[in-house]
Coordinates of C-alpha atoms in Angstrom, one line a residue:
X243 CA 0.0 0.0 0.0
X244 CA 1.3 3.0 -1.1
X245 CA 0.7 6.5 0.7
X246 CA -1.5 9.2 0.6
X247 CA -0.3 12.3 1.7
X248 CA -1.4 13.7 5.7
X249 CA -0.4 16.4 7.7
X250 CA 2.4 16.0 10.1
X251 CA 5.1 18.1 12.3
X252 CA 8.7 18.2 11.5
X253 CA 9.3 16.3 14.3
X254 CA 7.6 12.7 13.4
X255 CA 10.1 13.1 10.6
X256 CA 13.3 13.8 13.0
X257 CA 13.5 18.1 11.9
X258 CA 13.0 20.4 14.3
X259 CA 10.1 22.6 14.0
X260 CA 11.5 26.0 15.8
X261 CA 14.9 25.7 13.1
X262 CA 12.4 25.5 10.4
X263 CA 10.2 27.7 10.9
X264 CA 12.2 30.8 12.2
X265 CA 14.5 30.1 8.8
X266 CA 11.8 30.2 6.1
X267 CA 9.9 32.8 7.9
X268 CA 13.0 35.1 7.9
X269 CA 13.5 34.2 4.1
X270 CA 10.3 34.9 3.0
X271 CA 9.6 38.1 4.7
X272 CA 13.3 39.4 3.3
X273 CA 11.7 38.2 -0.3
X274 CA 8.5 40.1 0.2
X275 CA 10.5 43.3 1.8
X276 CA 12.5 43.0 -1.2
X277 CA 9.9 42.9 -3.6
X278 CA 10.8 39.2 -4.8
X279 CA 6.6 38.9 -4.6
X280 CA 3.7 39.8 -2.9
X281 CA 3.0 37.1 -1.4
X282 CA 3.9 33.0 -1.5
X283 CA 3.8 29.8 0.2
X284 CA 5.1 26.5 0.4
X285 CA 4.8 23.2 1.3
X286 CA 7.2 20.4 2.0
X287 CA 6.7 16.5 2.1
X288 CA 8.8 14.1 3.8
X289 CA 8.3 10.8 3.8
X290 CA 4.3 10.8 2.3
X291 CA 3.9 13.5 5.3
X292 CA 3.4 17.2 4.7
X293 CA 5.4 18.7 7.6
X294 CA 5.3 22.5 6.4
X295 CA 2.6 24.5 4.4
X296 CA 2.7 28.2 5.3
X297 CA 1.2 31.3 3.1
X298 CA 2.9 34.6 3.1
X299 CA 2.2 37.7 2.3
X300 CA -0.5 39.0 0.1
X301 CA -1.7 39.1 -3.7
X302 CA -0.7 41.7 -4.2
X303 CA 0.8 44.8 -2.9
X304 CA -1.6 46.8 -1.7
X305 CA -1.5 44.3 1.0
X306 CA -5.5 43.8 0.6
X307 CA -5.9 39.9 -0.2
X308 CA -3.7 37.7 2.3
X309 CA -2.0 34.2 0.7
X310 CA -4.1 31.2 1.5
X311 CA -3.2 27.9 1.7
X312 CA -5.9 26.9 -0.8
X313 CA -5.7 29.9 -3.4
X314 CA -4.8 28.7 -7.2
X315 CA -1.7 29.6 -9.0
X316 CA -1.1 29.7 -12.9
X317 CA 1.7 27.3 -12.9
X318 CA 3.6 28.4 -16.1
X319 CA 5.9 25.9 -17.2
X320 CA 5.1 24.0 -14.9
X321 CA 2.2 22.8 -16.5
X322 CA 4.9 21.2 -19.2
X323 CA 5.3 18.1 -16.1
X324 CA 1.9 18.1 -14.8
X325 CA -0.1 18.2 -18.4
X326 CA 1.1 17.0 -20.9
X327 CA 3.8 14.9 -19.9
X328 CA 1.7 12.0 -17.6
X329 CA -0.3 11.4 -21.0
X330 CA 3.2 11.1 -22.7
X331 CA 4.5 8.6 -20.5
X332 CA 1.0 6.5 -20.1
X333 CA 1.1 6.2 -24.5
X334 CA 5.1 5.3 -23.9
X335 CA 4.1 2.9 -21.5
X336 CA 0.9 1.7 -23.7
X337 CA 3.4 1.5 -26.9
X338 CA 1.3 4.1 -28.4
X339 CA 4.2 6.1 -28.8
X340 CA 7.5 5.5 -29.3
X341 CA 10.9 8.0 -28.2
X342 CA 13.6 6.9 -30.7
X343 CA 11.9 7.2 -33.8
X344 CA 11.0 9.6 -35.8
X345 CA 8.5 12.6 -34.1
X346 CA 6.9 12.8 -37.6
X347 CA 5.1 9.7 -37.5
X348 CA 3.2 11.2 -35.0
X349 CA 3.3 15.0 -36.1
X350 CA 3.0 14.6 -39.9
X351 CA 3.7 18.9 -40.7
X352 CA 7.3 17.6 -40.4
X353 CA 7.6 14.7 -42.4
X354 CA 8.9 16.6 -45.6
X355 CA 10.7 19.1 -43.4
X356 CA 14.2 18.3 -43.9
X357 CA 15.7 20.2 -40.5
X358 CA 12.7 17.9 -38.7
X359 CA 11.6 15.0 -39.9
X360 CA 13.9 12.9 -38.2
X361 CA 13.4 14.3 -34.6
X362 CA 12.7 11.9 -31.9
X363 CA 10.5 12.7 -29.3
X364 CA 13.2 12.3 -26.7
X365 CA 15.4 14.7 -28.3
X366 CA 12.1 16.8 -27.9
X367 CA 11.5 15.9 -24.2
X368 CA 15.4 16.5 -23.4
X369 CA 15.3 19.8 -25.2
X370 CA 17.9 18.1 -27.5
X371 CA 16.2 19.1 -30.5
X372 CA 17.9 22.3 -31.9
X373 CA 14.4 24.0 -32.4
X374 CA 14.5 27.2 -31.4
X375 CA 12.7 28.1 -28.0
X376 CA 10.1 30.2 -28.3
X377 CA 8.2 31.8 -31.2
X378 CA 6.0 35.5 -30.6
X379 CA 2.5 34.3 -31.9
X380 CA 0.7 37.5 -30.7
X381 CA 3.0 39.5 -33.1
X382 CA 0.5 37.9 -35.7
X383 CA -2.7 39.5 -34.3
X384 CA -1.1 43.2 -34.8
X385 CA -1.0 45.1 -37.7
X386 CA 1.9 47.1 -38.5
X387 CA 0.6 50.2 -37.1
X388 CA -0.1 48.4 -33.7
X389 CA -3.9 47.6 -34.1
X390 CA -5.3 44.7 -33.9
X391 CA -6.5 42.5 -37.0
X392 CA -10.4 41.9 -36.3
X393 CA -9.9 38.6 -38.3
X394 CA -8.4 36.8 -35.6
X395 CA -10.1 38.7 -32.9
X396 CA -13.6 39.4 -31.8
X397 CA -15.4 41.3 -28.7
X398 CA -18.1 38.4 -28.9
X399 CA -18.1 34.6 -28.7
X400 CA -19.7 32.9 -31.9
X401 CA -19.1 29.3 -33.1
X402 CA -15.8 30.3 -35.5
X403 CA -14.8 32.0 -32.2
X404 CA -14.6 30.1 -29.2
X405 CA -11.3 30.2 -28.0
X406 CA -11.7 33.1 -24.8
X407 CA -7.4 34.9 -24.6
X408 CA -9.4 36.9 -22.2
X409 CA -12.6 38.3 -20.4
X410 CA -14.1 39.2 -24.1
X411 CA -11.4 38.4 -26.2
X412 CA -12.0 36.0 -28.5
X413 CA -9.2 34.4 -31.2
X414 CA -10.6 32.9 -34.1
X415 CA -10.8 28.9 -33.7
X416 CA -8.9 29.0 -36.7
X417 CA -6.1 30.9 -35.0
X418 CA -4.6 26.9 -34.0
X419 CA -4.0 25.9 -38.2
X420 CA -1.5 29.5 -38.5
X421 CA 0.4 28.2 -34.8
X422 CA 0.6 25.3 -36.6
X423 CA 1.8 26.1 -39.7
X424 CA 4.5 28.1 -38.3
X425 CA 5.8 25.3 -36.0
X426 CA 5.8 23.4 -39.4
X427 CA 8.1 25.9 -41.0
X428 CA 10.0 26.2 -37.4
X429 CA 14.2 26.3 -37.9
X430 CA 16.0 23.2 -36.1
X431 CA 20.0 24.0 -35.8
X432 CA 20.8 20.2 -36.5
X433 CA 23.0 20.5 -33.7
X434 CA 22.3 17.8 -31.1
X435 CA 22.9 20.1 -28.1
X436 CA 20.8 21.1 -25.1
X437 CA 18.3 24.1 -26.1
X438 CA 15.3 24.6 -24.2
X439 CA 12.9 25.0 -26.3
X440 CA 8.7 25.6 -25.2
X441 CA 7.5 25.1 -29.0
X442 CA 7.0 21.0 -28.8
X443 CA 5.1 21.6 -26.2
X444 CA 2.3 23.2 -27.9
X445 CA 1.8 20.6 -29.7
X446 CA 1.5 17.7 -27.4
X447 CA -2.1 18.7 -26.2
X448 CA -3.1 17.3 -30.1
X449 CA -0.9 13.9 -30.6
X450 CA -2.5 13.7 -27.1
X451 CA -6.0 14.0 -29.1
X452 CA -5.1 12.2 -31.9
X453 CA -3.4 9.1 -30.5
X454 CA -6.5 8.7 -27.7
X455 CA -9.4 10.2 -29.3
X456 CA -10.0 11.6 -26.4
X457 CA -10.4 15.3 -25.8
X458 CA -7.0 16.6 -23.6
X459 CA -8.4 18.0 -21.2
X460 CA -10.9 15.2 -20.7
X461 CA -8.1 12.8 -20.8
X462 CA -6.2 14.2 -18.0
X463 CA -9.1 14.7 -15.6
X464 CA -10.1 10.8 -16.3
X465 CA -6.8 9.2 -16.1
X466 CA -4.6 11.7 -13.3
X467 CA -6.1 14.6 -11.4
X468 CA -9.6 13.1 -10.6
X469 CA -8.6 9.6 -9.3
X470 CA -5.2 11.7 -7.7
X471 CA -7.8 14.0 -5.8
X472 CA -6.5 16.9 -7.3
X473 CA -9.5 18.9 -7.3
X474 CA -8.2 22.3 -8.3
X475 CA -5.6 21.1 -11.1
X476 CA -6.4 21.9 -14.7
X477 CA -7.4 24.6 -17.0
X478 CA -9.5 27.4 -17.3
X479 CA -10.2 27.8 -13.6
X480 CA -12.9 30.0 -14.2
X481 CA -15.1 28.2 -15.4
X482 CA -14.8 26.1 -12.4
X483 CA -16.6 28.4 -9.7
X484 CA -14.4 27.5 -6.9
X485 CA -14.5 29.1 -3.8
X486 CA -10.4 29.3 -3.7
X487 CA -9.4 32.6 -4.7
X488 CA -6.7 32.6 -7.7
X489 CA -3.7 34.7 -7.5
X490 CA -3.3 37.5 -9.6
X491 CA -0.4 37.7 -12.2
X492 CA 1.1 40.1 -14.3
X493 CA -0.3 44.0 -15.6
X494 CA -0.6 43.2 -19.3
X495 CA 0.4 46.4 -20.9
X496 CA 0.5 44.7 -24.2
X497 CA -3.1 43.5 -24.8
X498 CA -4.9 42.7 -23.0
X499 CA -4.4 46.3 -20.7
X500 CA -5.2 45.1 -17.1
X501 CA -4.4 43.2 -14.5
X502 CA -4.3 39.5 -15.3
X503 CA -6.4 37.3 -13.1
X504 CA -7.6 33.7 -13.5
X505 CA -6.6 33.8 -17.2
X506 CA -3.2 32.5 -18.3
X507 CA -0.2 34.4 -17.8
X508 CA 1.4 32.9 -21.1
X509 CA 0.5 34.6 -24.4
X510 CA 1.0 31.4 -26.8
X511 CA -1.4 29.6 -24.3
X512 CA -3.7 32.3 -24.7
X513 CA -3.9 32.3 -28.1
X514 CA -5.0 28.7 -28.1
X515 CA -7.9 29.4 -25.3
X516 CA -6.0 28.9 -22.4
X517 CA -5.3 25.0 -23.1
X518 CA -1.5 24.0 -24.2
X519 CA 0.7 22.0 -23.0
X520 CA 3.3 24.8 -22.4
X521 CA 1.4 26.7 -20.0
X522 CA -2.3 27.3 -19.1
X523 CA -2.4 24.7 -15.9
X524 CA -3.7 26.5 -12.9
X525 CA -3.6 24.8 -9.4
X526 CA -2.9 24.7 -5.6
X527 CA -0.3 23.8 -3.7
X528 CA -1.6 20.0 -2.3
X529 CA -2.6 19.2 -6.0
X530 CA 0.8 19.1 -7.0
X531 CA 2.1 17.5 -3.6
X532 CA -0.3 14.7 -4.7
X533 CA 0.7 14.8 -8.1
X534 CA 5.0 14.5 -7.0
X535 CA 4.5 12.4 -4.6
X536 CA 2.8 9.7 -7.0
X537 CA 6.2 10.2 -9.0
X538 CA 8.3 10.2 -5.6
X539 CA 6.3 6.3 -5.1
X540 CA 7.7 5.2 -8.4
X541 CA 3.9 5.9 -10.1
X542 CA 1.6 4.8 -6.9
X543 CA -0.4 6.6 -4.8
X544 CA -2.7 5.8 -2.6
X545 CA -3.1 2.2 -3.6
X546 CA -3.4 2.7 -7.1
X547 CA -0.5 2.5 -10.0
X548 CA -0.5 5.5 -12.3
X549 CA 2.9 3.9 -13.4
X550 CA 5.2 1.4 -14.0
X551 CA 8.4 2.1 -12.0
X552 CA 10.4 1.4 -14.7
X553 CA 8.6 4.6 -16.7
X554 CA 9.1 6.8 -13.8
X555 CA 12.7 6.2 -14.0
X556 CA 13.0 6.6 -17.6
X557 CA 11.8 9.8 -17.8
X558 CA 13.2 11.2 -14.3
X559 CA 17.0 10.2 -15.7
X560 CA 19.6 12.2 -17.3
X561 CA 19.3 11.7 -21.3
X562 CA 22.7 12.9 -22.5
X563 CA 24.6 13.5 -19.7
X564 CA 27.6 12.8 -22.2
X565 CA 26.5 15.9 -23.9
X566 CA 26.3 18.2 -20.8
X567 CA 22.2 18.1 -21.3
X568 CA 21.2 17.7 -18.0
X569 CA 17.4 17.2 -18.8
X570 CA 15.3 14.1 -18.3
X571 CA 12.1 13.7 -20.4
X572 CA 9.7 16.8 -20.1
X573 CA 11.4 16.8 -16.6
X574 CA 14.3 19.3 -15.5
X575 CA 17.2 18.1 -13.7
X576 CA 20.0 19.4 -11.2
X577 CA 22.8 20.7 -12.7
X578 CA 25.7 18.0 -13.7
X579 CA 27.9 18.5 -10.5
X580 CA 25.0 20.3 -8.6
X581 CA 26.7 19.0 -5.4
X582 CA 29.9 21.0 -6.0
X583 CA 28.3 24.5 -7.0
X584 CA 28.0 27.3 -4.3
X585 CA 24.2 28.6 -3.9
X586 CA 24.4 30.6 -6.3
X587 CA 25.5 28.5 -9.2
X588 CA 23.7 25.9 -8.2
X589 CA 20.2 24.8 -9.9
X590 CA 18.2 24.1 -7.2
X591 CA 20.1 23.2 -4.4
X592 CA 23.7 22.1 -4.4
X593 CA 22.0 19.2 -1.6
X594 CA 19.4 17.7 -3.6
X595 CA 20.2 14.3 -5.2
X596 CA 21.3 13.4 -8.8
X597 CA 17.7 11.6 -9.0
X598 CA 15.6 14.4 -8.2
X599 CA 13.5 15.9 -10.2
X600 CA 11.0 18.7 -11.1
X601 CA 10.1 22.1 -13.3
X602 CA 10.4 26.1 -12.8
X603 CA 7.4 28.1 -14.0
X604 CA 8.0 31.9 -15.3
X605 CA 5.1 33.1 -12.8
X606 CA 7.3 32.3 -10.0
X607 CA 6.4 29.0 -9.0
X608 CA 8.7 26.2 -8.5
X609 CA 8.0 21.8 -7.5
X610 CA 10.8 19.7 -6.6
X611 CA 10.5 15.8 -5.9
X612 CA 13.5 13.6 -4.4
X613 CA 13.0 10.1 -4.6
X614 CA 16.0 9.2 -2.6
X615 CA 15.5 11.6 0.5
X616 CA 11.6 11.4 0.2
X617 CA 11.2 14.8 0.1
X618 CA 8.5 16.8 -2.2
X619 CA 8.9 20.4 -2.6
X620 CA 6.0 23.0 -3.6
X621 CA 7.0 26.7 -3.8
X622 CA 3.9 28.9 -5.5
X623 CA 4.4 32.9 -5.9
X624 CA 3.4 35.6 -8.3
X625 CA 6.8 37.2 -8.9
X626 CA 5.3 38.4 -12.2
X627 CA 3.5 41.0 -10.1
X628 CA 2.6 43.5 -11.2
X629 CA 6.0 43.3 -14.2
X630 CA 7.7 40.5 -15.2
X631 CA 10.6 43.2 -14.4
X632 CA 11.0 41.8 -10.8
X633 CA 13.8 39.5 -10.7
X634 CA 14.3 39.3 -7.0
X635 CA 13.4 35.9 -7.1
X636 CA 16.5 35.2 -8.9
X637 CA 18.7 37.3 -7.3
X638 CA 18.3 36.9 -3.9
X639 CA 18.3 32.7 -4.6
X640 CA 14.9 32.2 -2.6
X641 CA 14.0 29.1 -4.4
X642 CA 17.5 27.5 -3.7
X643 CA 17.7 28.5 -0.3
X644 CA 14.3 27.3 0.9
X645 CA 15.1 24.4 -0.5
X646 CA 18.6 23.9 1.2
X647 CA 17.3 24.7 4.3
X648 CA 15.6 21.7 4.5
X649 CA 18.3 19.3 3.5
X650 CA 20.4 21.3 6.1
X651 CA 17.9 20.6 8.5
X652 CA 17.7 17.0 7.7
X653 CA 21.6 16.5 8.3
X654 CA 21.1 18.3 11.6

C-alpha cells in the first residue's frame, strides 16, 4: 500500500520545527521586503507527510488579499510536467508512442521538413532538438501600425470564435492551423545540443488528441487529477466556480491592458484558449504534492498504480549526460555537478540528489520531488507581479535556499 499524503510536524520526521520555521519565515519576509513577490507559500513532504505549508504575504501589494493555503496559481511551465507529460508517459508505457523514432510519425507537418523530420520525441523531451525556443504568436494578431486584426479577434463569442485569450477576447478557432503552420516551418540547428525550447510543447495537447481520441483536457481529468484528488488542477479555472481565490499575475500592458487574473499568464497559451501543453495549468499547492508524490512512489499513490516504475525512471534520468544536457524527459534536472556549485551556481540546491526531479514556472512558481530523500517540494508565488521586471526571485536565490534549508535541517 502505497501513501496518501497527511499532515504531520517536522518532528515525526526527526527536523526540528523552531529551526524551520524561524529560517523560512525570515526568508520569506526578506523576499516580500525585497519585492521578490507579494506574497507565496510553500509546502514540504517528507516521507508521504506534509510537515510545512505556510502562506505569506499578500496578492498583491496593496496588501488587501492575504495568501491562503488553498488559493490557485497559474503554474507556467510547470504545466509542461503536470499536463502533458503523464499522457506522454501512459502512450510510452501503452506502446502508443515511441521515443527513438522519428516525431513525424506522429506529427505529420514535419515529415517533408528536412531540419525535422527525423526528430525523436526524446530529443524533444530533453530539449535536444535544436528547435528554437520560443516563437512570438501575438505578433500575428497586430497590424503594423499596432492595431489589432479583427480577423483573428472578436469582442463576442460565436461558433468560429470560441477560443476566450481573455474576459471578451476572442481568437478565431482557426487561429490553432496559423500556430501550426509556423511550428511546421519552425528552424532546427541540426546541432544535437541542449536548447530549451517551449514550442513541442504546444503541440502535445493534439498527438495527445489524436493518438486517444480523447479530448486533452478530458483525458487528464479521467486518467490523473480526478482519481489523484486533485481537485483544483487543470485549465480554465474560471469556469470552475471554486471558492479558492486565484492569484493575480502580471499588468498586461501589451493586450490585454489590465491586471491578469484567473486567465493565463502565457501569451502562446492564450492564443489557443488557455489549453496547451506549455502553459495554461492553474492549481494549488496539495494538487501538485499529490501529483509528486505519485512520481516520488515510483507511479503509486494511494493504492493505485498511475505507473510502472520502470517509466518513472525513464523519464526522471539524465538523457545525454555525455553531452552536458542535464534534462530528463519533459522533466528538469539538477545541474551536472550540482553538489559542487555554491548557492548561487547551483540549480536548485547544491543538496538535492542526482535523482531528483522537477520544473520552474516563469510566474514564480517552483515543484521539486527527491526520490532518494523522500522529500516533495512545492514553492507557489506571483513574482510576475505586477511586471515580469522583478527579478528578486532570482537574485536573492529564494528558491534555492528554501530548498537547502531543508536538506540542512535533515543533516542536523
Amino acid at each position: 500500500m502505497s501513501a496518501q499524503l497527511s499532515y504531520d510536524t517536522p518532528e515525526s520526521v526527526g527536523l526540528d520545527s523552531t529551526y524551520i520555521k524561524t529560517n523560512v519565515d525570515s526568508i520569506m519576509r526578506d523576499a516580500i521586503f525585497q519585492k521578490a513577490f507579494p506574497g507565496a507559500q510553500l509546502l514540504v513532504a517528507k516521507q508521504g507527510k506534509i510537515i510545512f505549508h505556510e502562506a505569506y504575504g499578500f496578492h498583491g501589494y496593496d496588501s488587501i488579499q492575504k495568501v491562503n493555503l488553498n488559493d490557485i496559481y497559474d503554474l507556467a511551465s510547470v504545466t509542461k510536467i503536470a499536463g502533458p507529460l503523464p499522457a506522454l508517459m501512459k502512450l510510452y508505457e501503452e506502446n502508443k508512442l515511441k521515443l527513438d523514432i522519428p516525431f513525424s510519425t506522429y506529427w505529420k507537418d514535419w515529415k517533408h521538413q528536412k531540419d525535422k523530420k527525423n526528430i525523436t520525441l526524446r530529443e524533444l523531451l530533453a530539449h535536444q532538438s535544436g528547435i528554437k525556443p520560443y516563437i512570438v504568436f501575438l505578433a500575428e494578431v497586430f497590424k503594423k501600425n499596432g492595431k489589432i486584426k479583427k480577423r483573428f479577434i472578436k469582442t463576442e463569442k460565436s461558433k468560429g470564435f470560441s477560443n476566450e485569450y481573455y474576459q471578451d477576447i476572442y481568437v478565431k478557432n482557426r487561429f490553432k492551423n496559423k500556430i501550426y503552420r509556423k511550428i511546421k516551418r519552425v528552424k532546427a540547428d541540426g546541432k544535437k545540443e541542449y536548447l530549451y525550447s517551449g514550442i513541442a510543447s504546444l503541440i502535445y495537447p493534439q498527438i495527445i488528441e489524436d493518438i486517444t481520441g480523447v479530448p486533452y483536457r478530458i483525458y487528464l481529468q479521467n486518467n490523473f487529477y480526478k482519481p489523484l484528488g486533485c481537485i483544483t488542477l487543470g485549465y480554465l479555472p474560471k469556469e470552475k466556480n471554486f471558492k479558492n481565490a486565484i492569484v493575480p499575475t502580471e499588468i498586461d500592458t501589451v493586450f490585454r491592458k489590465t491586471l491578469v487574473n484567473g486567465w493565463v499568464h502565457d501569451d502562446n497559451a492564450a492564443l489557443l484558449g488557455g489549453i496547451s501543453g506549455n502553459a495554461g495549468l492553474f492549481g494549488s499547492a496539495t494538487d501538485l504534492a499529490k501529483f509528486m508524490q505519485m512520481l516520488v512512489q515510483n507511479g503509486n499513490y494511494a493504492g493505485r498504480q498511475y505507473f510502472k516504475p520502470e517509466t518513472v525512471m525513464e523519464f526522471t534520468r539524465i538523457q545525454y549526460p555525455e553531452n552536458n544536457n542535464r534534462r530528463g524527459l519533459g522533466f528538469d534536472k539538477p545541474l551536472i555537478g550540482n553538489d559542487t556549485l555554491s548557492i548561487k551556481e547551483a540549480y536548485p540546491a547544491p543538496e538535492v540528489s542526482p535523482e531528483s526531479f522537477g520544473h520552474a514556472g516563469f510566474t514564480g512558481t517552483f515543484v521539486w520531488a527527491d526520490p532518494k530523500n523522500e522529500l516533495v517540494f512545492i514553492f507557489l508565488s506571483n513574482r510576475v507581479y505586477p511586471t515580469r521586471t522583478h527579478r528578486n526571485i532570482y537574485n536573492l536565490n529564494i528558491r534555492p535556499k528554501l530548498q537547502q534549508l531543508f536538506y540542512t535541517a535533515l543533516k542536523d
